[in-house]
Every structure is written in C-alpha cells, then in structure tokens.
Coordinates of C-alpha atoms in Angstrom, one line a residue:
Chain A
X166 CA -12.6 -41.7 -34.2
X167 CA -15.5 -42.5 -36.5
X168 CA -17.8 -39.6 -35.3
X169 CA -19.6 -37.1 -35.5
X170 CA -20.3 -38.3 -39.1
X171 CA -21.0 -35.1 -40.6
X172 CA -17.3 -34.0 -39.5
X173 CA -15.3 -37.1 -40.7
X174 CA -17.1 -36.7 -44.1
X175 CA -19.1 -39.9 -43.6
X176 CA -22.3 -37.8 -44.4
X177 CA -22.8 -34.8 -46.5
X178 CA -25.7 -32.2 -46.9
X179 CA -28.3 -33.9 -47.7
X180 CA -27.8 -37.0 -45.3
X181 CA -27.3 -34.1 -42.9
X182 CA -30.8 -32.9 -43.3
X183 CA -32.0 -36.7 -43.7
X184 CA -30.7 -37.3 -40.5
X185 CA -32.1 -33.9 -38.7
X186 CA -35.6 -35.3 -40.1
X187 CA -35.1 -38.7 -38.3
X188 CA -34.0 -37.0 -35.6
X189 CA -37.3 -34.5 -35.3
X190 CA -39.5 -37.6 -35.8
X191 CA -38.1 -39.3 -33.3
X192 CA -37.8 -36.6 -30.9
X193 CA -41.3 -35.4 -31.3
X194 CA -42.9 -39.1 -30.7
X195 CA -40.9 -39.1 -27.6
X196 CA -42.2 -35.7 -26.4
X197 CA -45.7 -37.1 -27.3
X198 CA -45.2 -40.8 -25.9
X199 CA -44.4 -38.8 -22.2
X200 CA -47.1 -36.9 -22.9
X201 CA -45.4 -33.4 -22.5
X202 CA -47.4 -32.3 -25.7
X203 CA -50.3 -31.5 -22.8
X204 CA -50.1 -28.3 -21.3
X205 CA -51.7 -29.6 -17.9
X206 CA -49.4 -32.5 -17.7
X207 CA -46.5 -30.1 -18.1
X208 CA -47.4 -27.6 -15.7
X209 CA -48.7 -30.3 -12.6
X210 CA -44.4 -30.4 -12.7
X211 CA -44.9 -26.8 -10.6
X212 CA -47.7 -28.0 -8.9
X213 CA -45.4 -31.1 -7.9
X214 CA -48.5 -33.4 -8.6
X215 CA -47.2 -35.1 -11.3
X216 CA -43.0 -35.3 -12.1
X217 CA -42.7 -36.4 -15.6
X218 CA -41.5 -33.3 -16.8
X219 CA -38.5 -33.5 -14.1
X220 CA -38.1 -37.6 -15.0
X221 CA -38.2 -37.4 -18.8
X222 CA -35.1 -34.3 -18.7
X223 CA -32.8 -36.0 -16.5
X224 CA -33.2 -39.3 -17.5
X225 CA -32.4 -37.8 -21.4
X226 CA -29.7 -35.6 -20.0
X227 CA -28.1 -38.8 -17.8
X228 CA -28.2 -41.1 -20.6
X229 CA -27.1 -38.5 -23.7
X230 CA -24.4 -37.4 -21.2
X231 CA -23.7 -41.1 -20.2
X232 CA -23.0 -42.2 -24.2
X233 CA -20.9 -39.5 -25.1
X234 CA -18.6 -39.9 -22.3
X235 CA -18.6 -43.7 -23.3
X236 CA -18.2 -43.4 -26.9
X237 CA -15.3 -40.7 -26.2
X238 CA -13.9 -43.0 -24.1
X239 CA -13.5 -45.8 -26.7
X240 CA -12.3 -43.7 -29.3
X241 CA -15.7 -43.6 -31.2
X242 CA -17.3 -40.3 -31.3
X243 CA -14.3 -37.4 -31.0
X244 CA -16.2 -34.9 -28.8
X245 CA -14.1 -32.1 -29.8
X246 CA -16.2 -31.6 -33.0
X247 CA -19.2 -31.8 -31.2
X248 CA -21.1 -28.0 -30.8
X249 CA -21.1 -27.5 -27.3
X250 CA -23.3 -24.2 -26.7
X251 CA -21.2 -20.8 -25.8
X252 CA -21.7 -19.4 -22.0
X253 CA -22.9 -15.9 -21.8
X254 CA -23.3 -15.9 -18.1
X255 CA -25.3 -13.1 -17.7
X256 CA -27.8 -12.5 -20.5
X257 CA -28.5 -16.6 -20.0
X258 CA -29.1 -16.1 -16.4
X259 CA -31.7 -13.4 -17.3
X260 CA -32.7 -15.3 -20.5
X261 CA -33.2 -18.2 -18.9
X262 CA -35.1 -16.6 -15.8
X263 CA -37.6 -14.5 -18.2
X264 CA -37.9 -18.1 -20.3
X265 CA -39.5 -19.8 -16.6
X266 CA -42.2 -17.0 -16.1
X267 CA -42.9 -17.9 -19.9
X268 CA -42.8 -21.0 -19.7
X269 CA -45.1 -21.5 -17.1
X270 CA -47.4 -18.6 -18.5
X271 CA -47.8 -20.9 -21.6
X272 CA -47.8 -24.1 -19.8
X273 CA -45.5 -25.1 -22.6
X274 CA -41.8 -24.5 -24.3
X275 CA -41.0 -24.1 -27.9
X276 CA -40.5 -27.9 -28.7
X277 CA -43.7 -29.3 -26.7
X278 CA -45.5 -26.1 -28.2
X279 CA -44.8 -27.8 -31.6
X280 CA -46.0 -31.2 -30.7
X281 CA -49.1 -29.9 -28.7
X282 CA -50.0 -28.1 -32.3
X283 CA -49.6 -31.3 -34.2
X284 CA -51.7 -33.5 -32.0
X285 CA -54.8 -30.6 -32.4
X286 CA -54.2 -28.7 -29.5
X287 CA -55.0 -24.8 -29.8
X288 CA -53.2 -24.0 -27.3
X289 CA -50.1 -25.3 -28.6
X290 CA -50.8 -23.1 -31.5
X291 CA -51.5 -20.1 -29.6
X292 CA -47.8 -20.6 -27.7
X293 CA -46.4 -21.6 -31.3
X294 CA -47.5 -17.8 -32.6
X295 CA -46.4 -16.1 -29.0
X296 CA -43.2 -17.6 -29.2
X297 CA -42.4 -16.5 -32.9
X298 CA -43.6 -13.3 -32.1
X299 CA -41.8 -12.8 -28.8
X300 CA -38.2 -14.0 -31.1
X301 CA -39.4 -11.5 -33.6
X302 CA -40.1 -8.3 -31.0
X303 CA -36.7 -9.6 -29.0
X304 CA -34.3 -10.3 -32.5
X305 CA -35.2 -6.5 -33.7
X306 CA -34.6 -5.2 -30.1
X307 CA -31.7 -7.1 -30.0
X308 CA -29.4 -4.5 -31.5
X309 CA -30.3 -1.8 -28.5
X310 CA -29.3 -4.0 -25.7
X311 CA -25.9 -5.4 -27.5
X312 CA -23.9 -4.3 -24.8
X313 CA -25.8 -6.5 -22.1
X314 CA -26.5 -9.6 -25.1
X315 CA -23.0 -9.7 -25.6
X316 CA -21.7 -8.9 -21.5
X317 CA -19.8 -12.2 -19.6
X318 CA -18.6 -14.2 -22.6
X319 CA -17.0 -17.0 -21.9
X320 CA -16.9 -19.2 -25.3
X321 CA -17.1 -22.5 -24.8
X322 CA -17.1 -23.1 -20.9
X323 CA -17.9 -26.2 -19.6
X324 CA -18.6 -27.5 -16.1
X325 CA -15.7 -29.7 -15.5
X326 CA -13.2 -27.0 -16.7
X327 CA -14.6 -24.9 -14.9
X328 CA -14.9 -26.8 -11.3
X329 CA -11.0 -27.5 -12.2
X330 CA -12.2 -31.9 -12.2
X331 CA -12.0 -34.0 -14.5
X332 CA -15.1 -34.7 -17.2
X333 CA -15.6 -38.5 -15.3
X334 CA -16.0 -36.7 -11.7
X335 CA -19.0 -34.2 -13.0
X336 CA -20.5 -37.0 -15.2
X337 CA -20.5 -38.9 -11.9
X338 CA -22.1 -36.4 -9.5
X339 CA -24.7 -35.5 -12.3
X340 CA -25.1 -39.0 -12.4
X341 CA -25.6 -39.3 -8.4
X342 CA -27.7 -35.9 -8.5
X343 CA -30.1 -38.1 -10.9
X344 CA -30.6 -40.6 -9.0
X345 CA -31.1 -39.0 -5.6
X346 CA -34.2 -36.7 -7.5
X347 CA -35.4 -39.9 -9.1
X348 CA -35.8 -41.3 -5.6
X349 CA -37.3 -37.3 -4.0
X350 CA -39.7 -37.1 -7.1
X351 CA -41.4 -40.3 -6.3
X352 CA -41.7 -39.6 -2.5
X353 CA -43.0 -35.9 -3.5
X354 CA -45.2 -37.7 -5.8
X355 CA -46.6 -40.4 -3.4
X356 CA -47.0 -37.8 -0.8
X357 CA -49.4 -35.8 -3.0
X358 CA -51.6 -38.6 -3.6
X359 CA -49.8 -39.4 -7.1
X360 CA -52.7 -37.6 -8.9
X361 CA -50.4 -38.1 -12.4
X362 CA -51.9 -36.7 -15.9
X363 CA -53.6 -39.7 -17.8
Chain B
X274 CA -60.9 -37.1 -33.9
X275 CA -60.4 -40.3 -32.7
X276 CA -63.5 -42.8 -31.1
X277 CA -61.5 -45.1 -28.8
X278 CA -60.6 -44.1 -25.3
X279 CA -56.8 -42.2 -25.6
X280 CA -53.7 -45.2 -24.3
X281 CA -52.5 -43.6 -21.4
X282 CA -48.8 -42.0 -21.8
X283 CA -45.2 -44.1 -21.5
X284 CA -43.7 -44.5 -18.5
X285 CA -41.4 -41.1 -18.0
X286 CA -38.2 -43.1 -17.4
X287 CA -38.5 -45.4 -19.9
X288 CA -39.1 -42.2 -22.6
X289 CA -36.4 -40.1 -21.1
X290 CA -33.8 -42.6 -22.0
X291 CA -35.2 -43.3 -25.5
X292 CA -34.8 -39.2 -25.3
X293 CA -31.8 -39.0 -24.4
X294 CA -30.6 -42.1 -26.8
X295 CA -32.5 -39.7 -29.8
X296 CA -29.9 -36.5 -28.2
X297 CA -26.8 -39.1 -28.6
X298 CA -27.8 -40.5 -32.1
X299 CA -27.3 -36.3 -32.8
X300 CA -24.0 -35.8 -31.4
X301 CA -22.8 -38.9 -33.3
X302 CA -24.7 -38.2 -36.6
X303 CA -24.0 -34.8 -37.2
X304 CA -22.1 -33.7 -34.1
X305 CA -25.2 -31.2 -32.8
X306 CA -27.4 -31.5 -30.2
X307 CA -31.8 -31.0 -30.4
X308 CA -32.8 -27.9 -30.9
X309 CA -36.4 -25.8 -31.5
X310 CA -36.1 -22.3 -30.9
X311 CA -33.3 -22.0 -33.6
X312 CA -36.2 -22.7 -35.8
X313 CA -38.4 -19.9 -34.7
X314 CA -35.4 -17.6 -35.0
X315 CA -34.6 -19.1 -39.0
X316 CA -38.6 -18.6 -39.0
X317 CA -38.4 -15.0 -38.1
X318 CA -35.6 -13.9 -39.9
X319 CA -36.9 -15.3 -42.9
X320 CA -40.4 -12.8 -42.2
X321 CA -38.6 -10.3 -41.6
X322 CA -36.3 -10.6 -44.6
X323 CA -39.6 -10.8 -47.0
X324 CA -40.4 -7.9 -45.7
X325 CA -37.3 -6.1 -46.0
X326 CA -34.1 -7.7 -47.8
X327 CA -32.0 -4.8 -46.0
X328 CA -33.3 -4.8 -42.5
X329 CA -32.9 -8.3 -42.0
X330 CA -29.3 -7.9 -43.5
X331 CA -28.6 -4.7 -41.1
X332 CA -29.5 -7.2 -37.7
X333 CA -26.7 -9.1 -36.5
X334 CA -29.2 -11.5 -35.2
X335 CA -31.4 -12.1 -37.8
X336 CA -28.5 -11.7 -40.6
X337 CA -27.0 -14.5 -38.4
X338 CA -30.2 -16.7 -38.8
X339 CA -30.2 -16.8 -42.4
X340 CA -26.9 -17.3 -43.5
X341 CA -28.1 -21.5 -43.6
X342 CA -29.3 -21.1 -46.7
X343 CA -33.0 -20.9 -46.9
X344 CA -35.9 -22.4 -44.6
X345 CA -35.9 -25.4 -45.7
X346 CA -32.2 -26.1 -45.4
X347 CA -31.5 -24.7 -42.2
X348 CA -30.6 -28.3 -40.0
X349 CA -33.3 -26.9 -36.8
X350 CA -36.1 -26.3 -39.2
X351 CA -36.0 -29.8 -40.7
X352 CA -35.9 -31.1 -37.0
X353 CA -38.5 -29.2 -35.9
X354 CA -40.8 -30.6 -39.0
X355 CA -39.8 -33.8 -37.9
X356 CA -41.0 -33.3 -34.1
X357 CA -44.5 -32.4 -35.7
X358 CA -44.6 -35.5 -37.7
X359 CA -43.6 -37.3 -34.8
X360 CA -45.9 -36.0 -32.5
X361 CA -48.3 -36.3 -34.6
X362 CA -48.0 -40.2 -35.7
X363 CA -47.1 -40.8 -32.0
X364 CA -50.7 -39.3 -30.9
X365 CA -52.5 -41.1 -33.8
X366 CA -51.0 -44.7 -32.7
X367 CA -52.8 -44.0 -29.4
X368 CA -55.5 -42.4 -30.1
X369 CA -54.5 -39.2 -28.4
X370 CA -55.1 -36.5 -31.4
X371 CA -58.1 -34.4 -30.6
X372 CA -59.0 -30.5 -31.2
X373 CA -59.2 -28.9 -28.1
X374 CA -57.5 -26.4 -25.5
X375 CA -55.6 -28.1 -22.9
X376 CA -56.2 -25.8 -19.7
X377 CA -57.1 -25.5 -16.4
X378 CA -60.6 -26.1 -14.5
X379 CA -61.3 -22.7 -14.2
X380 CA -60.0 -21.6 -17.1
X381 CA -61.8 -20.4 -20.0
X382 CA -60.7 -21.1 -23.2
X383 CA -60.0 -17.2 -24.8
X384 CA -58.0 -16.8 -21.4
X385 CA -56.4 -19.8 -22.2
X386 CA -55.4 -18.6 -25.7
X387 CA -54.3 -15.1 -24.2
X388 CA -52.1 -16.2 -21.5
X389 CA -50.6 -19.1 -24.1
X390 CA -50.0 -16.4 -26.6
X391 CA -48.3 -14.1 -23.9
X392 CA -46.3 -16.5 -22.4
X393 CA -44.9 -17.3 -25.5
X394 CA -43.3 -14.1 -26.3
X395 CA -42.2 -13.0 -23.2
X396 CA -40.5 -17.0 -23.3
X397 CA -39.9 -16.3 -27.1
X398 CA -37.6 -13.1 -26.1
X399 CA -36.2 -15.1 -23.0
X400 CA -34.7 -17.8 -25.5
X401 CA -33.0 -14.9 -27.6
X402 CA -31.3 -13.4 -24.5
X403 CA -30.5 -16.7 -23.6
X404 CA -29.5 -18.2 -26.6
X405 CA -31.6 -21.1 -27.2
X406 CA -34.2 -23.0 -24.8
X407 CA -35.2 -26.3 -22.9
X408 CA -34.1 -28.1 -26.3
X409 CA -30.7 -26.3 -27.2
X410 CA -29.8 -25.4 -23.7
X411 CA -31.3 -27.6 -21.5
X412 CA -31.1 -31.1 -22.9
X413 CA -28.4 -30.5 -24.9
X414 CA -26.1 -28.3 -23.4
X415 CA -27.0 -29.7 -20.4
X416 CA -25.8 -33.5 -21.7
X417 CA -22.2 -31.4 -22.9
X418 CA -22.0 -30.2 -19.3
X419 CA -22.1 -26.3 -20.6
X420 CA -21.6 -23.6 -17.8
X421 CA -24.4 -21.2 -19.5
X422 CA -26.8 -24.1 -20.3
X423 CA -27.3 -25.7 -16.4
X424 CA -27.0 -21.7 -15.5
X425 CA -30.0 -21.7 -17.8
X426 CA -32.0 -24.4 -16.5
X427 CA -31.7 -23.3 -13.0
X428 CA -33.1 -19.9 -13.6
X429 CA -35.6 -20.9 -15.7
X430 CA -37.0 -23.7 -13.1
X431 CA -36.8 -21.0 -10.3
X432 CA -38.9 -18.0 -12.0
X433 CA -41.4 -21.1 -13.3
X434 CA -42.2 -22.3 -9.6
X435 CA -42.8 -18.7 -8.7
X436 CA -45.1 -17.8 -11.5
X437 CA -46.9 -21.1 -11.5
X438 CA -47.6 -20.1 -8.0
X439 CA -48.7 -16.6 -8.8
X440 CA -50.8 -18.6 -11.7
X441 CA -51.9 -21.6 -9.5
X442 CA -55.6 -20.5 -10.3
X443 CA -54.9 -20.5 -13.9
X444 CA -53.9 -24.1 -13.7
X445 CA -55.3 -26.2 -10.7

C-alpha cells in the first residue's frame, strides 16, 4: 500500500494543504466547466429540462467509486485510512431533506455557491452569506437539540456492510443504476425538447 | 466583463469523470474526500470565536471546528479557496465571468437576492444536522458507499423536486 499519502508519511502538512489547494482548483474549474456555477442551469435539473446536474454527480460518484475499488484492489491505495463519513440516520435524513428545500430555494449548494460568486454572480453571493449564516443560527442551536443531532449513530456504516454483500456487488449495481439513468435522463431530456442551459 | 460571446459549457459526462478523477486524486493524496460546508462551519466558528473566545469554546460544534488550527490551515478552507480560483480561471478561459444575477424570467433581482439568501440558511442549518452537504456527503460519501451519505442524497433530491415545484414560478 502506497496510499493515502498523507497516512504513509509520504506527505506532511504543508504538502497536505498544497495538495487541498490543487484539489479546490481543480474541483472548482470542473464545477464551472459543467456550468453548475449558474443558478438556472442547476435548477432546470427539477424542471427536468436540462440533466447536467444529475450527469455530472453520478458520472463523479461512478468513476471516484470505480478507482478506489481498483486501486484497493491492487494493493495501491489502502482504503482503511480513507475518512469515510459517520451515519447518523436520522438527523441526516432530516438534514439532508431541509438541505433539498434549501437548495432549490437558492438554486445553488454551498460549493456551486462559491463558484457562482467567483465568476461575478450576486446571487452566488447572496447564497454564500445565507448559507454561513444558516451554519451560524444552526451551530449555536445545536446544543438544544443534542439529543436528536446525536440520535441513530451508527459510526462508520457503509452500504455493502450493511446489505450483508460484498463491496464488488454494490460497486456493481451502483454501477448498473448509472448507466440505466444515463440512458432515462437523455430520453427525459429529448422528450422535453432538450431545451439545455447554454 | 468580458466582449466575446461566453463558449458554451463541457459536455456533462466528460466533466463528471474529470470530477470524479479530482474526488480520487483526494482519497489517494490525503485519504479525504471534497468538501465545502466544512469550510463555512471553520468560517463560523472562527466569527464566533472573535467574538467570544469562551462561547465558541462552550459549543461542542463550533469548539469542534476550530480545533484545525486556524482558518487558513484548516484542509476545507484551503479547498474551498481553491474552487474560487478555479472557478474563476475556468470562467475567464471562456469568457463566462460577468456581474449579474442568475434568475428566473419573472424574477426580479431583490427577490432573487432574498430567496438566495433564505435558501441558504435554511440549506446552511440542513448541512449541520446532516453533517456536511452535496460535496462531503453526496460525492464523497457517496463514492465510499456511506449508509448516511446516499440516505442524504435521497432526501435531499425528494424535498428539492417538491419545492422547485412549489417555486416553479420563481424559476421557469
């Protein structure tokens, strides 16, 4: 095993935060290069006018899922030292459903928010502030609803544990999943007259 | 800002790998996924900790948030400078940057700035319940095959279809 870097002392702080700048820059021109640093283009995903939105996540979720199964596999990045986010099942649930009506309130999340900013956009800039605010207002409320914020822990929890298969058989049917809404979003899309966001 | 007509944007596919290849060069590099509203949270801590050393200290949560080491040093808040530049460079190589208000037809521009304002909190609180957001959950827990992060993205795309249809003369 030769990764993750950072954990087999390959790279220290400061090529840590090297890296993490790299990483942003890169990350941000692809957000920008899809064009999901425009508020209309990332809302016509609801509208199911235009799918990039839909395209751009699971094509990045296929492919990052795809490489680390691969480079486990071959004994090049040891996936045991790689943060995989804790379940909470219940204050995600409700977390993530209060993040939708957000979301498509503000026509975009925290990350397009930042790029929309950068490229001009006031409304980027306007979601930038809500969205610091909103972590502010929630972070000092946090402590009255610890019961619930801390409710359904289950640590590290991940799907093919969980299903009782192995990590192959989940990477394959997220794989097939992919596929099959590659081939839905372009019908949808054809259907509505493929009125995509220049 | 720019004269020329704006390139039209990448094809979706072909930018969702070269996403997901940026997600992978994480994991391998410093065995973390992408993040953004980790930053916000560093970000707000930090405010609140100007303005009062012991209240930040007395929340768990924000306490947790600056226990990096400062702004600059916290791993999500150099990212997240990095998606600006990005973004940024990106838009100026196709002649995308411009000042304006993305919005609807029908929408006016302070209605606009209220509703973008307003989402974002109430989907700024939504990423503290739930941890993180379409960055840390979604794309990256989502890649690791985490319970709580596809949990996450499936309630998040439900309540979205159903306000965007409560908001569809906001938008269309």
């Amino acid at each position: 095993m030769t990764a993750p870097l950072t954990e087999t002392g390959a790279l220290g702080a400061a090529g840590a935060l090297a890296a993490a700048l790299l990483v942003g820059i890169a990350f941000g021109w692809c957000l920008e290069r899809a064009g999901l640093g425009n508020a209309r283009k990332l809302v016509a995903q609801f509208y199911l006018t235009d799918l990039a939105v839909f395209k751009v996540m699971f094509s990045a979720i296929v492919t990052a899922m795809l490489g680390a199964f691969w480079l486990s596999r071959l004994g090049v990045l040891d996936l045991s030292l790689v943060h995989v986010p804790e379940t909470w099942l219940l204050p995600q649930l409700a977390g993530g459903a209060q993040f939708g009506v957000g979301m498509a309130t503000a026509g975009l999340c925290p990350g397009t928010a930042c790029v929309s900013a950068a490229t001009g956009r006031g409304d980027g800039l306007a979601v930038v502030a809500g969205f610091l605010a909103g972590v502010l207002l929630a972070g000092a409320a946090l402590p009255r609803i610890a019961g619930f914020f801390t409710s359904t822990a289950r640590g590290v929890d991940t799907l093919p544990a969980r299903l009782g298969v192995s990590q192959g058989a989940v990477v394959l049917l997220i794989v097939a999943l992919a596929l099959a809404g590659f081939a839905v979003a372009g019908r949808i899309e054809r259907a509505r007259g493929a009125r995509r966001v220049a | 800002m720019s004269a020329r007509a704006p390139r039209p944007y990448a094809d979706p596919y072909l930018t969702g790998v070269g996403l997901g290849l940026v997600l992978l060069a994480a994991f391998v590099l410093v065995g973390r996924g992408l993040g953004a509203s980790g930053a916000f949270a560093t970000a707000a801590a930090t405010v609140v900790d100007a303005a009062s050393p012991a209240a930040a200290r007395a929340n768990a949560f924000f306490a947790d948030h600056l226990d990096a080491g400062g702004l600059l040093r916290d791993w999500l808040v150099v990212e997240i400078l990095g998606v600006m530049i990005g973004g940024f460079a990106s838009a100026a190589l196709a002649g995308r940057l411009r000042l304006a208000v993305d919005r609807g037809p029908r929408t006016s521009i302070a209605e606009r700035v209220l509703l973008a304002i307003g989402g974002g909190a109430v989907m700024g609180a939504g990423a503290v319940l739930a941890r993180g957001c379409t960055s840390g959950q979604a794309l990256t827990g989502g890649a690791l095959l985490s319970v709580g992060s596809w949990l996450f993205v499936g309630a998040a795309f439900a309540t979205a279809y159903g306000a965007a249809w409560a908001l569809r003369r906001v938008w269309t």
